[in-house]
PDB file of N, CA and C in Angstrom:
ATOM      1  N   MET A  28      -2.676 -11.214  41.116  1.00 62.00           N
ATOM      2  CA  MET A  28      -3.171  -9.879  40.911  1.00 62.00           C
ATOM      3  C   MET A  28      -3.988  -9.849  39.619  1.00 62.00           C
ATOM      4  N   ILE A  29      -5.194  -9.373  39.674  1.00 62.00           N
ATOM      5  CA  ILE A  29      -6.087  -9.284  38.521  1.00 62.00           C
ATOM      6  C   ILE A  29      -6.094  -7.844  38.037  1.00 62.00           C
ATOM      7  N   ARG A  30      -5.928  -7.688  36.733  1.00 68.00           N
ATOM      8  CA  ARG A  30      -5.943  -6.346  36.146  1.00 68.00           C
ATOM      9  C   ARG A  30      -7.104  -6.234  35.177  1.00 68.00           C
ATOM     10  N   ASP A  31      -7.801  -5.140  35.256  1.00 71.00           N
ATOM     11  CA  ASP A  31      -8.878  -4.864  34.312  1.00 71.00           C
ATOM     12  C   ASP A  31      -8.294  -4.106  33.128  1.00 71.00           C
ATOM     13  N   LEU A  32      -8.653  -4.530  31.960  1.00 68.00           N
ATOM     14  CA  LEU A  32      -8.191  -3.869  30.756  1.00 68.00           C
ATOM     15  C   LEU A  32      -9.334  -3.067  30.156  1.00 68.00           C
ATOM     16  N   TYR A  33      -9.166  -1.759  30.139  1.00 73.00           N
ATOM     17  CA  TYR A  33     -10.182  -0.873  29.598  1.00 73.00           C
ATOM     18  C   TYR A  33      -9.752  -0.381  28.221  1.00 73.00           C
ATOM     19  N   GLY A  34     -10.707  -0.266  27.330  1.00 72.00           N
ATOM     20  CA  GLY A  34     -10.407   0.244  25.998  1.00 72.00           C
ATOM     21  C   GLY A  34      -9.644  -0.746  25.128  1.00 72.00           C
ATOM     22  N   VAL A  35      -9.623  -2.006  25.480  1.00 70.00           N
ATOM     23  CA  VAL A  35      -8.937  -3.020  24.694  1.00 70.00           C
ATOM     24  C   VAL A  35      -9.971  -3.682  23.800  1.00 70.00           C
ATOM     25  N   ARG A  36      -9.626  -3.810  22.532  1.00 72.00           N
ATOM     26  CA  ARG A  36     -10.550  -4.483  21.626  1.00 72.00           C
ATOM     27  C   ARG A  36      -9.802  -5.543  20.837  1.00 72.00           C
ATOM     28  N   GLU A  37     -10.520  -6.516  20.411  1.00 71.00           N
ATOM     29  CA  GLU A  37      -9.943  -7.616  19.648  1.00 71.00           C
ATOM     30  C   GLU A  37      -9.675  -7.162  18.226  1.00 71.00           C
ATOM     31  N   LEU A  38      -8.511  -7.523  17.692  1.00 69.00           N
ATOM     32  CA  LEU A  38      -8.176  -7.194  16.317  1.00 69.00           C
ATOM     33  C   LEU A  38      -8.944  -8.095  15.361  1.00 69.00           C
ATOM     34  N   PRO A  39      -9.362  -7.561  14.211  1.00 66.00           N
ATOM     35  CA  PRO A  39     -10.073  -8.401  13.245  1.00 66.00           C
ATOM     36  C   PRO A  39      -9.137  -9.444  12.637  1.00 66.00           C
ATOM     37  N   ALA A  40      -9.729 -10.517  12.142  1.00 69.00           N
ATOM     38  CA  ALA A  40      -8.948 -11.553  11.470  1.00 69.00           C
ATOM     39  C   ALA A  40      -8.312 -10.960  10.215  1.00 69.00           C
ATOM     40  N   GLU A  41      -7.219 -11.596   9.743  1.00 68.00           N
ATOM     41  CA  GLU A  41      -6.491 -11.057   8.591  1.00 68.00           C
ATOM     42  C   GLU A  41      -7.343 -10.957   7.329  1.00 68.00           C
ATOM     43  N   ASP A  42      -8.255 -11.879   7.137  1.00 68.00           N
ATOM     44  CA  ASP A  42      -9.066 -11.835   5.917  1.00 68.00           C
ATOM     45  C   ASP A  42     -10.429 -11.204   6.169  1.00 68.00           C
ATOM     46  N   ALA A  43     -10.559 -10.446   7.263  1.00 64.00           N
ATOM     47  CA  ALA A  43     -11.804  -9.755   7.559  1.00 64.00           C
ATOM     48  C   ALA A  43     -11.956  -8.566   6.600  1.00 64.00           C
ATOM     49  N   PRO A  44     -13.181  -8.153   6.356  1.00 59.00           N
ATOM     50  CA  PRO A  44     -13.387  -7.008   5.469  1.00 59.00           C
ATOM     51  C   PRO A  44     -12.724  -5.753   6.033  1.00 59.00           C
ATOM     52  N   ALA A  45     -12.356  -4.860   5.130  1.00 55.00           N
ATOM     53  CA  ALA A  45     -11.713  -3.610   5.540  1.00 55.00           C
ATOM     54  C   ALA A  45     -12.671  -2.797   6.395  1.00 55.00           C
ATOM     55  N   PRO A  46     -12.150  -2.073   7.377  1.00 74.00           N
ATOM     56  CA  PRO A  46     -13.029  -1.265   8.211  1.00 74.00           C
ATOM     57  C   PRO A  46     -13.578  -0.037   7.486  1.00 74.00           C
ATOM     58  N   LEU A  47     -13.123   0.217   6.259  1.00 83.00           N
ATOM     59  CA  LEU A  47     -13.626   1.346   5.488  1.00 83.00           C
ATOM     60  C   LEU A  47     -14.898   0.972   4.743  1.00 83.00           C
ATOM     61  N   THR A  48     -15.749   1.958   4.538  1.00 87.00           N
ATOM     62  CA  THR A  48     -16.930   1.716   3.703  1.00 87.00           C
ATOM     63  C   THR A  48     -16.470   1.601   2.251  1.00 87.00           C
ATOM     64  N   ASP A  49     -17.341   1.166   1.386  1.00 90.00           N
ATOM     65  CA  ASP A  49     -16.984   1.039  -0.031  1.00 90.00           C
ATOM     66  C   ASP A  49     -16.578   2.384  -0.617  1.00 90.00           C
ATOM     67  N   GLU A  50     -17.299   3.437  -0.264  1.00 93.00           N
ATOM     68  CA  GLU A  50     -16.974   4.778  -0.768  1.00 93.00           C
ATOM     69  C   GLU A  50     -15.627   5.249  -0.234  1.00 93.00           C
ATOM     70  N   GLU A  51     -15.362   5.036   1.048  1.00 92.00           N
ATOM     71  CA  GLU A  51     -14.073   5.418   1.627  1.00 92.00           C
ATOM     72  C   GLU A  51     -12.925   4.639   0.990  1.00 92.00           C
ATOM     73  N   GLU A  52     -13.153   3.363   0.765  1.00 93.00           N
ATOM     74  CA  GLU A  52     -12.130   2.529   0.123  1.00 93.00           C
ATOM     75  C   GLU A  52     -11.832   3.025  -1.285  1.00 93.00           C
ATOM     76  N   ARG A  53     -12.858   3.363  -2.052  1.00 94.00           N
ATOM     77  CA  ARG A  53     -12.680   3.869  -3.412  1.00 94.00           C
ATOM     78  C   ARG A  53     -11.907   5.183  -3.400  1.00 94.00           C
ATOM     79  N   ARG A  54     -12.263   6.080  -2.480  1.00 96.00           N
ATOM     80  CA  ARG A  54     -11.583   7.369  -2.399  1.00 96.00           C
ATOM     81  C   ARG A  54     -10.130   7.205  -1.965  1.00 96.00           C
ATOM     82  N   PHE A  55      -9.876   6.298  -1.026  1.00 95.00           N
ATOM     83  CA  PHE A  55      -8.505   6.070  -0.557  1.00 95.00           C
ATOM     84  C   PHE A  55      -7.635   5.519  -1.686  1.00 95.00           C
ATOM     85  N   ARG A  56      -8.164   4.570  -2.459  1.00 95.00           N
ATOM     86  CA  ARG A  56      -7.414   4.026  -3.594  1.00 95.00           C
ATOM     87  C   ARG A  56      -7.170   5.086  -4.660  1.00 95.00           C
ATOM     88  N   ALA A  57      -8.120   5.995  -4.838  1.00 97.00           N
ATOM     89  CA  ALA A  57      -7.932   7.086  -5.799  1.00 97.00           C
ATOM     90  C   ALA A  57      -6.808   8.018  -5.337  1.00 97.00           C
ATOM     91  N   VAL A  58      -6.750   8.290  -4.040  1.00 97.00           N
ATOM     92  CA  VAL A  58      -5.669   9.127  -3.506  1.00 97.00           C
ATOM     93  C   VAL A  58      -4.325   8.427  -3.689  1.00 97.00           C
ATOM     94  N   LEU A  59      -4.266   7.121  -3.369  1.00 97.00           N
ATOM     95  CA  LEU A  59      -3.027   6.367  -3.570  1.00 97.00           C
ATOM     96  C   LEU A  59      -2.616   6.381  -5.038  1.00 97.00           C
ATOM     97  N   PHE A  60      -3.572   6.195  -5.928  1.00 97.00           N
ATOM     98  CA  PHE A  60      -3.296   6.205  -7.364  1.00 97.00           C
ATOM     99  C   PHE A  60      -2.648   7.530  -7.769  1.00 97.00           C
ATOM    100  N   GLY A  61      -3.206   8.638  -7.305  1.00 97.00           N
ATOM    101  CA  GLY A  61      -2.676   9.941  -7.666  1.00 97.00           C
ATOM    102  C   GLY A  61      -1.330  10.240  -7.025  1.00 97.00           C
ATOM    103  N   GLU A  62      -1.231  10.056  -5.720  1.00 97.00           N
ATOM    104  CA  GLU A  62      -0.003  10.400  -4.999  1.00 97.00           C
ATOM    105  C   GLU A  62       1.160   9.479  -5.373  1.00 97.00           C
ATOM    106  N   LEU A  63       0.916   8.171  -5.349  1.00 97.00           N
ATOM    107  CA  LEU A  63       1.986   7.235  -5.696  1.00 97.00           C
ATOM    108  C   LEU A  63       2.335   7.345  -7.175  1.00 97.00           C
ATOM    109  N   GLY A  64       1.320   7.541  -8.006  1.00 96.00           N
ATOM    110  CA  GLY A  64       1.569   7.703  -9.439  1.00 96.00           C
ATOM    111  C   GLY A  64       2.427   8.917  -9.737  1.00 96.00           C
ATOM    112  N   ASN A  65       2.164  10.031  -9.059  1.00 97.00           N
ATOM    113  CA  ASN A  65       2.984  11.239  -9.266  1.00 97.00           C
ATOM    114  C   ASN A  65       4.422  11.005  -8.837  1.00 97.00           C
ATOM    115  N   THR A  66       4.627  10.350  -7.714  1.00 97.00           N
ATOM    116  CA  THR A  66       5.985  10.087  -7.241  1.00 97.00           C
ATOM    117  C   THR A  66       6.717   9.141  -8.179  1.00 97.00           C
ATOM    118  N   ILE A  67       6.024   8.096  -8.642  1.00 96.00           N
ATOM    119  CA  ILE A  67       6.647   7.157  -9.587  1.00 96.00           C
ATOM    120  C   ILE A  67       6.980   7.877 -10.896  1.00 96.00           C
ATOM    121  N   ALA A  68       6.090   8.748 -11.345  1.00 95.00           N
ATOM    122  CA  ALA A  68       6.353   9.491 -12.578  1.00 95.00           C
ATOM    123  C   ALA A  68       7.575  10.393 -12.425  1.00 95.00           C
ATOM    124  N   ASP A  69       7.767  10.954 -11.225  1.00 96.00           N
ATOM    125  CA  ASP A  69       8.901  11.855 -10.989  1.00 96.00           C
ATOM    126  C   ASP A  69      10.223  11.125 -10.833  1.00 96.00           C
ATOM    127  N   GLN A  70      10.248  10.037 -10.027  1.00 94.00           N
ATOM    128  CA  GLN A  70      11.527   9.396  -9.724  1.00 94.00           C
ATOM    129  C   GLN A  70      11.619   7.938 -10.148  1.00 94.00           C
ATOM    130  N   GLY A  71      10.540   7.363 -10.677  1.00 94.00           N
ATOM    131  CA  GLY A  71      10.583   5.999 -11.182  1.00 94.00           C
ATOM    132  C   GLY A  71      10.224   4.937 -10.164  1.00 94.00           C
ATOM    133  N   TRP A  72      10.123   5.303  -8.894  1.00 95.00           N
ATOM    134  CA  TRP A  72       9.794   4.328  -7.843  1.00 95.00           C
ATOM    135  C   TRP A  72       9.252   5.060  -6.622  1.00 95.00           C
ATOM    136  N   VAL A  73       8.629   4.299  -5.723  1.00 96.00           N
ATOM    137  CA  VAL A  73       8.123   4.841  -4.469  1.00 96.00           C
ATOM    138  C   VAL A  73       8.039   3.713  -3.449  1.00 96.00           C
ATOM    139  N   ARG A  74       8.271   4.039  -2.183  1.00 95.00           N
ATOM    140  CA  ARG A  74       8.065   3.105  -1.072  1.00 95.00           C
ATOM    141  C   ARG A  74       6.813   3.531  -0.330  1.00 95.00           C
ATOM    142  N   PHE A  75       6.085   2.531   0.180  1.00 96.00           N
ATOM    143  CA  PHE A  75       4.885   2.852   0.945  1.00 96.00           C
ATOM    144  C   PHE A  75       4.668   1.770   2.000  1.00 96.00           C
ATOM    145  N   PRO A  76       4.237   2.157   3.205  1.00 95.00           N
ATOM    146  CA  PRO A  76       4.009   1.150   4.242  1.00 95.00           C
ATOM    147  C   PRO A  76       2.816   0.256   3.907  1.00 95.00           C
ATOM    148  N   ALA A  77       2.943  -0.998   4.279  1.00 93.00           N
ATOM    149  CA  ALA A  77       1.871  -1.982   4.067  1.00 93.00           C
ATOM    150  C   ALA A  77       1.868  -2.920   5.275  1.00 93.00           C
ATOM    151  N   HIS A  78       1.175  -2.512   6.315  1.00 90.00           N
ATOM    152  CA  HIS A  78       1.196  -3.256   7.569  1.00 90.00           C
ATOM    153  C   HIS A  78       0.212  -4.419   7.612  1.00 90.00           C
ATOM    154  N   THR A  79      -0.856  -4.322   6.853  1.00 88.00           N
ATOM    155  CA  THR A  79      -1.891  -5.352   6.891  1.00 88.00           C
ATOM    156  C   THR A  79      -2.058  -5.975   5.508  1.00 88.00           C
ATOM    157  N   PRO A  80      -2.673  -7.134   5.451  1.00 89.00           N
ATOM    158  CA  PRO A  80      -2.964  -7.732   4.140  1.00 89.00           C
ATOM    159  C   PRO A  80      -3.823  -6.815   3.264  1.00 89.00           C
ATOM    160  N   GLN A  81      -4.741  -6.074   3.877  1.00 90.00           N
ATOM    161  CA  GLN A  81      -5.577  -5.143   3.108  1.00 90.00           C
ATOM    162  C   GLN A  81      -4.721  -4.037   2.493  1.00 90.00           C
ATOM    163  N   ASP A  82      -3.739  -3.533   3.240  1.00 92.00           N
ATOM    164  CA  ASP A  82      -2.822  -2.525   2.688  1.00 92.00           C
ATOM    165  C   ASP A  82      -2.063  -3.086   1.491  1.00 92.00           C
ATOM    166  N   ARG A  83      -1.618  -4.318   1.610  1.00 94.00           N
ATOM    167  CA  ARG A  83      -0.876  -4.950   0.516  1.00 94.00           C
ATOM    168  C   ARG A  83      -1.749  -5.117  -0.719  1.00 94.00           C
ATOM    169  N   ARG A  84      -2.994  -5.543  -0.508  1.00 94.00           N
ATOM    170  CA  ARG A  84      -3.913  -5.696  -1.645  1.00 94.00           C
ATOM    171  C   ARG A  84      -4.162  -4.355  -2.324  1.00 94.00           C
ATOM    172  N   ARG A  85      -4.304  -3.289  -1.523  1.00 95.00           N
ATOM    173  CA  ARG A  85      -4.517  -1.962  -2.103  1.00 95.00           C
ATOM    174  C   ARG A  85      -3.344  -1.558  -2.992  1.00 95.00           C
ATOM    175  N   LEU A  86      -2.126  -1.767  -2.513  1.00 96.00           N
ATOM    176  CA  LEU A  86      -0.952  -1.362  -3.291  1.00 96.00           C
ATOM    177  C   LEU A  86      -0.824  -2.173  -4.572  1.00 96.00           C
ATOM    178  N   VAL A  87      -1.120  -3.444  -4.515  1.00 96.00           N
ATOM    179  CA  VAL A  87      -1.065  -4.277  -5.725  1.00 96.00           C
ATOM    180  C   VAL A  87      -2.124  -3.806  -6.726  1.00 96.00           C
ATOM    181  N   GLU A  88      -3.306  -3.490  -6.229  1.00 97.00           N
ATOM    182  CA  GLU A  88      -4.375  -3.021  -7.111  1.00 97.00           C
ATOM    183  C   GLU A  88      -4.004  -1.672  -7.729  1.00 97.00           C
ATOM    184  N   VAL A  89      -3.401  -0.785  -6.946  1.00 97.00           N
ATOM    185  CA  VAL A  89      -2.968   0.513  -7.465  1.00 97.00           C
ATOM    186  C   VAL A  89      -1.891   0.320  -8.538  1.00 97.00           C
ATOM    187  N   ALA A  90      -0.968  -0.604  -8.321  1.00 96.00           N
ATOM    188  CA  ALA A  90       0.067  -0.879  -9.318  1.00 96.00           C
ATOM    189  C   ALA A  90      -0.558  -1.385 -10.615  1.00 96.00           C
ATOM    190  N   HIS A  91      -1.572  -2.247 -10.519  1.00 97.00           N
ATOM    191  CA  HIS A  91      -2.253  -2.736 -11.720  1.00 97.00           C
ATOM    192  C   HIS A  91      -2.972  -1.599 -12.446  1.00 97.00           C
ATOM    193  N   ARG A  92      -3.597  -0.705 -11.682  1.00 97.00           N
ATOM    194  CA  ARG A  92      -4.278   0.441 -12.304  1.00 97.00           C
ATOM    195  C   ARG A  92      -3.276   1.368 -12.984  1.00 97.00           C
ATOM    196  N   LEU A  93      -2.124   1.595 -12.348  1.00 97.00           N
ATOM    197  CA  LEU A  93      -1.103   2.442 -12.961  1.00 97.00           C
ATOM    198  C   LEU A  93      -0.557   1.809 -14.235  1.00 97.00           C
ATOM    199  N   THR A  94      -0.367   0.493 -14.219  1.00 96.00           N
ATOM    200  CA  THR A  94       0.096  -0.220 -15.411  1.00 96.00           C
ATOM    201  C   THR A  94      -0.897  -0.039 -16.558  1.00 96.00           C
ATOM    202  N   ALA A  95      -2.171  -0.200 -16.268  1.00 97.00           N
ATOM    203  CA  ALA A  95      -3.194  -0.038 -17.298  1.00 97.00           C
ATOM    204  C   ALA A  95      -3.261   1.417 -17.782  1.00 97.00           C
ATOM    205  N   HIS A  96      -3.105   2.352 -16.871  1.00 96.00           N
ATOM    206  CA  HIS A  96      -3.199   3.778 -17.204  1.00 96.00           C
ATOM    207  C   HIS A  96      -2.037   4.232 -18.081  1.00 96.00           C
ATOM    208  N   TRP A  97      -0.821   3.824 -17.731  1.00 95.00           N
ATOM    209  CA  TRP A  97       0.370   4.257 -18.453  1.00 95.00           C
ATOM    210  C   TRP A  97       0.740   3.357 -19.619  1.00 95.00           C
ATOM    211  N   GLY A  98       0.301   2.122 -19.607  1.00 94.00           N
ATOM    212  CA  GLY A  98       0.729   1.173 -20.628  1.00 94.00           C
ATOM    213  C   GLY A  98       2.158   0.691 -20.398  1.00 94.00           C
ATOM    214  N   ARG A  99       2.688   0.910 -19.218  1.00 93.00           N
ATOM    215  CA  ARG A  99       4.022   0.459 -18.805  1.00 93.00           C
ATOM    216  C   ARG A  99       3.867  -0.311 -17.514  1.00 93.00           C
ATOM    217  N   GLU A 100       4.629  -1.382 -17.384  1.00 95.00           N
ATOM    218  CA  GLU A 100       4.537  -2.242 -16.206  1.00 95.00           C
ATOM    219  C   GLU A 100       5.021  -1.513 -14.952  1.00 95.00           C
ATOM    220  N   VAL A 101       4.199  -1.548 -13.911  1.00 95.00           N
ATOM    221  CA  VAL A 101       4.579  -1.048 -12.593  1.00 95.00           C
ATOM    222  C   VAL A 101       4.737  -2.280 -11.705  1.00 95.00           C
ATOM    223  N   PHE A 102       5.958  -2.515 -11.249  1.00 95.00           N
ATOM    224  CA  PHE A 102       6.263  -3.690 -10.445  1.00 95.00           C
ATOM    225  C   PHE A 102       6.008  -3.407  -8.970  1.00 95.00           C
ATOM    226  N   VAL A 103       5.599  -4.441  -8.246  1.00 94.00           N
ATOM    227  CA  VAL A 103       5.376  -4.343  -6.804  1.00 94.00           C
ATOM    228  C   VAL A 103       6.255  -5.384  -6.145  1.00 94.00           C
ATOM    229  N   GLU A 104       7.028  -4.959  -5.141  1.00 93.00           N
ATOM    230  CA  GLU A 104       7.855  -5.921  -4.409  1.00 93.00           C
ATOM    231  C   GLU A 104       7.845  -5.561  -2.926  1.00 93.00           C
ATOM    232  N   ALA A 105       7.855  -6.571  -2.095  1.00 92.00           N
ATOM    233  CA  ALA A 105       7.920  -6.361  -0.650  1.00 92.00           C
ATOM    234  C   ALA A 105       9.378  -6.172  -0.259  1.00 92.00           C
ATOM    235  N   GLU A 106       9.688  -5.039   0.367  1.00 91.00           N
ATOM    236  CA  GLU A 106      11.052  -4.801   0.842  1.00 91.00           C
ATOM    237  C   GLU A 106      11.268  -5.471   2.194  1.00 91.00           C
ATOM    238  N   ASP A 107      10.255  -5.477   3.009  1.00 89.00           N
ATOM    239  CA  ASP A 107      10.265  -6.172   4.287  1.00 89.00           C
ATOM    240  C   ASP A 107       8.812  -6.438   4.651  1.00 89.00           C
ATOM    241  N   GLU A 108       8.549  -6.852   5.873  1.00 89.00           N
ATOM    242  CA  GLU A 108       7.176  -7.225   6.223  1.00 89.00           C
ATOM    243  C   GLU A 108       6.242  -6.030   6.376  1.00 89.00           C
ATOM    244  N   CYS A 109       6.773  -4.819   6.386  1.00 91.00           N
ATOM    245  CA  CYS A 109       5.946  -3.631   6.584  1.00 91.00           C
ATOM    246  C   CYS A 109       6.042  -2.593   5.476  1.00 91.00           C
ATOM    247  N   ARG A 110       6.735  -2.912   4.384  1.00 94.00           N
ATOM    248  CA  ARG A 110       6.939  -1.885   3.363  1.00 94.00           C
ATOM    249  C   ARG A 110       6.983  -2.516   1.975  1.00 94.00           C
ATOM    250  N   PHE A 111       6.270  -1.885   1.039  1.00 95.00           N
ATOM    251  CA  PHE A 111       6.272  -2.298  -0.358  1.00 95.00           C
ATOM    252  C   PHE A 111       6.950  -1.225  -1.191  1.00 95.00           C
ATOM    253  N   ARG A 112       7.443  -1.641  -2.334  1.00 95.00           N
ATOM    254  CA  ARG A 112       8.084  -0.728  -3.281  1.00 95.00           C
ATOM    255  C   ARG A 112       7.413  -0.915  -4.633  1.00 95.00           C
ATOM    256  N   LEU A 113       6.957   0.168  -5.219  1.00 96.00           N
ATOM    257  CA  LEU A 113       6.375   0.157  -6.554  1.00 96.00           C
ATOM    258  C   LEU A 113       7.363   0.870  -7.469  1.00 96.00           C
ATOM    259  N   CYS A 114       7.629   0.282  -8.636  1.00 95.00           N
ATOM    260  CA  CYS A 114       8.612   0.898  -9.531  1.00 95.00           C
ATOM    261  C   CYS A 114       8.327   0.549 -10.982  1.00 95.00           C
ATOM    262  N   LEU A 115       8.846   1.392 -11.861  1.00 94.00           N
ATOM    263  CA  LEU A 115       8.796   1.138 -13.297  1.00 94.00           C
ATOM    264  C   LEU A 115       9.964   0.256 -13.695  1.00 94.00           C
ATOM    265  N   ALA A 116       9.880  -0.346 -14.856  1.00 85.00           N
ATOM    266  CA  ALA A 116      10.987  -1.152 -15.376  1.00 85.00           C
ATOM    267  C   ALA A 116      12.234  -0.283 -15.460  1.00 85.00           C
ATOM    268  N   GLY A 117      13.362  -0.824 -15.043  1.00 83.00           N
ATOM    269  CA  GLY A 117      14.610  -0.082 -15.037  1.00 83.00           C
ATOM    270  C   GLY A 117      14.937   0.504 -13.674  1.00 83.00           C
ATOM    271  N   TYR A 118      13.972   0.527 -12.774  1.00 83.00           N
ATOM    272  CA  TYR A 118      14.168   1.062 -11.433  1.00 83.00           C
ATOM    273  C   TYR A 118      14.025  -0.026 -10.368  1.00 83.00           C
ATOM    274  N   GLU A 119      14.150  -1.303 -10.781  1.00 74.00           N
ATOM    275  CA  GLU A 119      13.956  -2.402  -9.851  1.00 74.00           C
ATOM    276  C   GLU A 119      14.986  -2.400  -8.733  1.00 74.00           C
ATOM    277  N   VAL A 120      16.217  -2.016  -9.049  1.00 67.00           N
ATOM    278  CA  VAL A 120      17.289  -2.019  -8.058  1.00 67.00           C
ATOM    279  C   VAL A 120      17.721  -0.586  -7.816  1.00 67.00           C
ATOM    280  N   LEU A 121      17.743  -0.188  -6.552  1.00 58.00           N
ATOM    281  CA  LEU A 121      18.191   1.160  -6.227  1.00 58.00           C
ATOM    282  C   LEU A 121      19.716   1.263  -6.313  1.00 58.00           C
ATOM    283  N   PRO A 122      20.213   2.382  -6.810  1.00 52.00           N
ATOM    284  CA  PRO A 122      21.666   2.567  -6.815  1.00 52.00           C
ATOM    285  C   PRO A 122      22.179   2.698  -5.387  1.00 52.00           C
ATOM    286  N   GLU A 123      23.375   2.193  -5.154  1.00 52.00           N
ATOM    287  CA  GLU A 123      23.977   2.292  -3.826  1.00 52.00           C
ATOM    288  C   GLU A 123      24.344   3.731  -3.549  1.00 52.00           C
ATOM    289  N   ALA A 124      24.039   4.194  -2.340  1.00 48.00           N
ATOM    290  CA  ALA A 124      24.328   5.588  -1.960  1.00 48.00           C
ATOM    291  C   ALA A 124      25.739   5.730  -1.438  1.00 48.00           C
TER     292      ALA A 124
END
């Protein structure tokens, strides 16, 4: 039995350029900087999904920008294959609930 697949497209390679334009990429990183920065400032840490290598690079870059902005180290760690955690020193380990 032969099946026709409609609307199926090939996924880009992992190291392919982001599908966003340069301006869109800059604006998206600015939003991440503001939103994640506010959450980290409030509670000391934040979790954010990172499904692709490009997502991971964005979060690492945002953490570096926050470190430079605040003058305090913002750590980045992968919690699993789809989620990163950004935190300030002292918030590396979450308290048990």
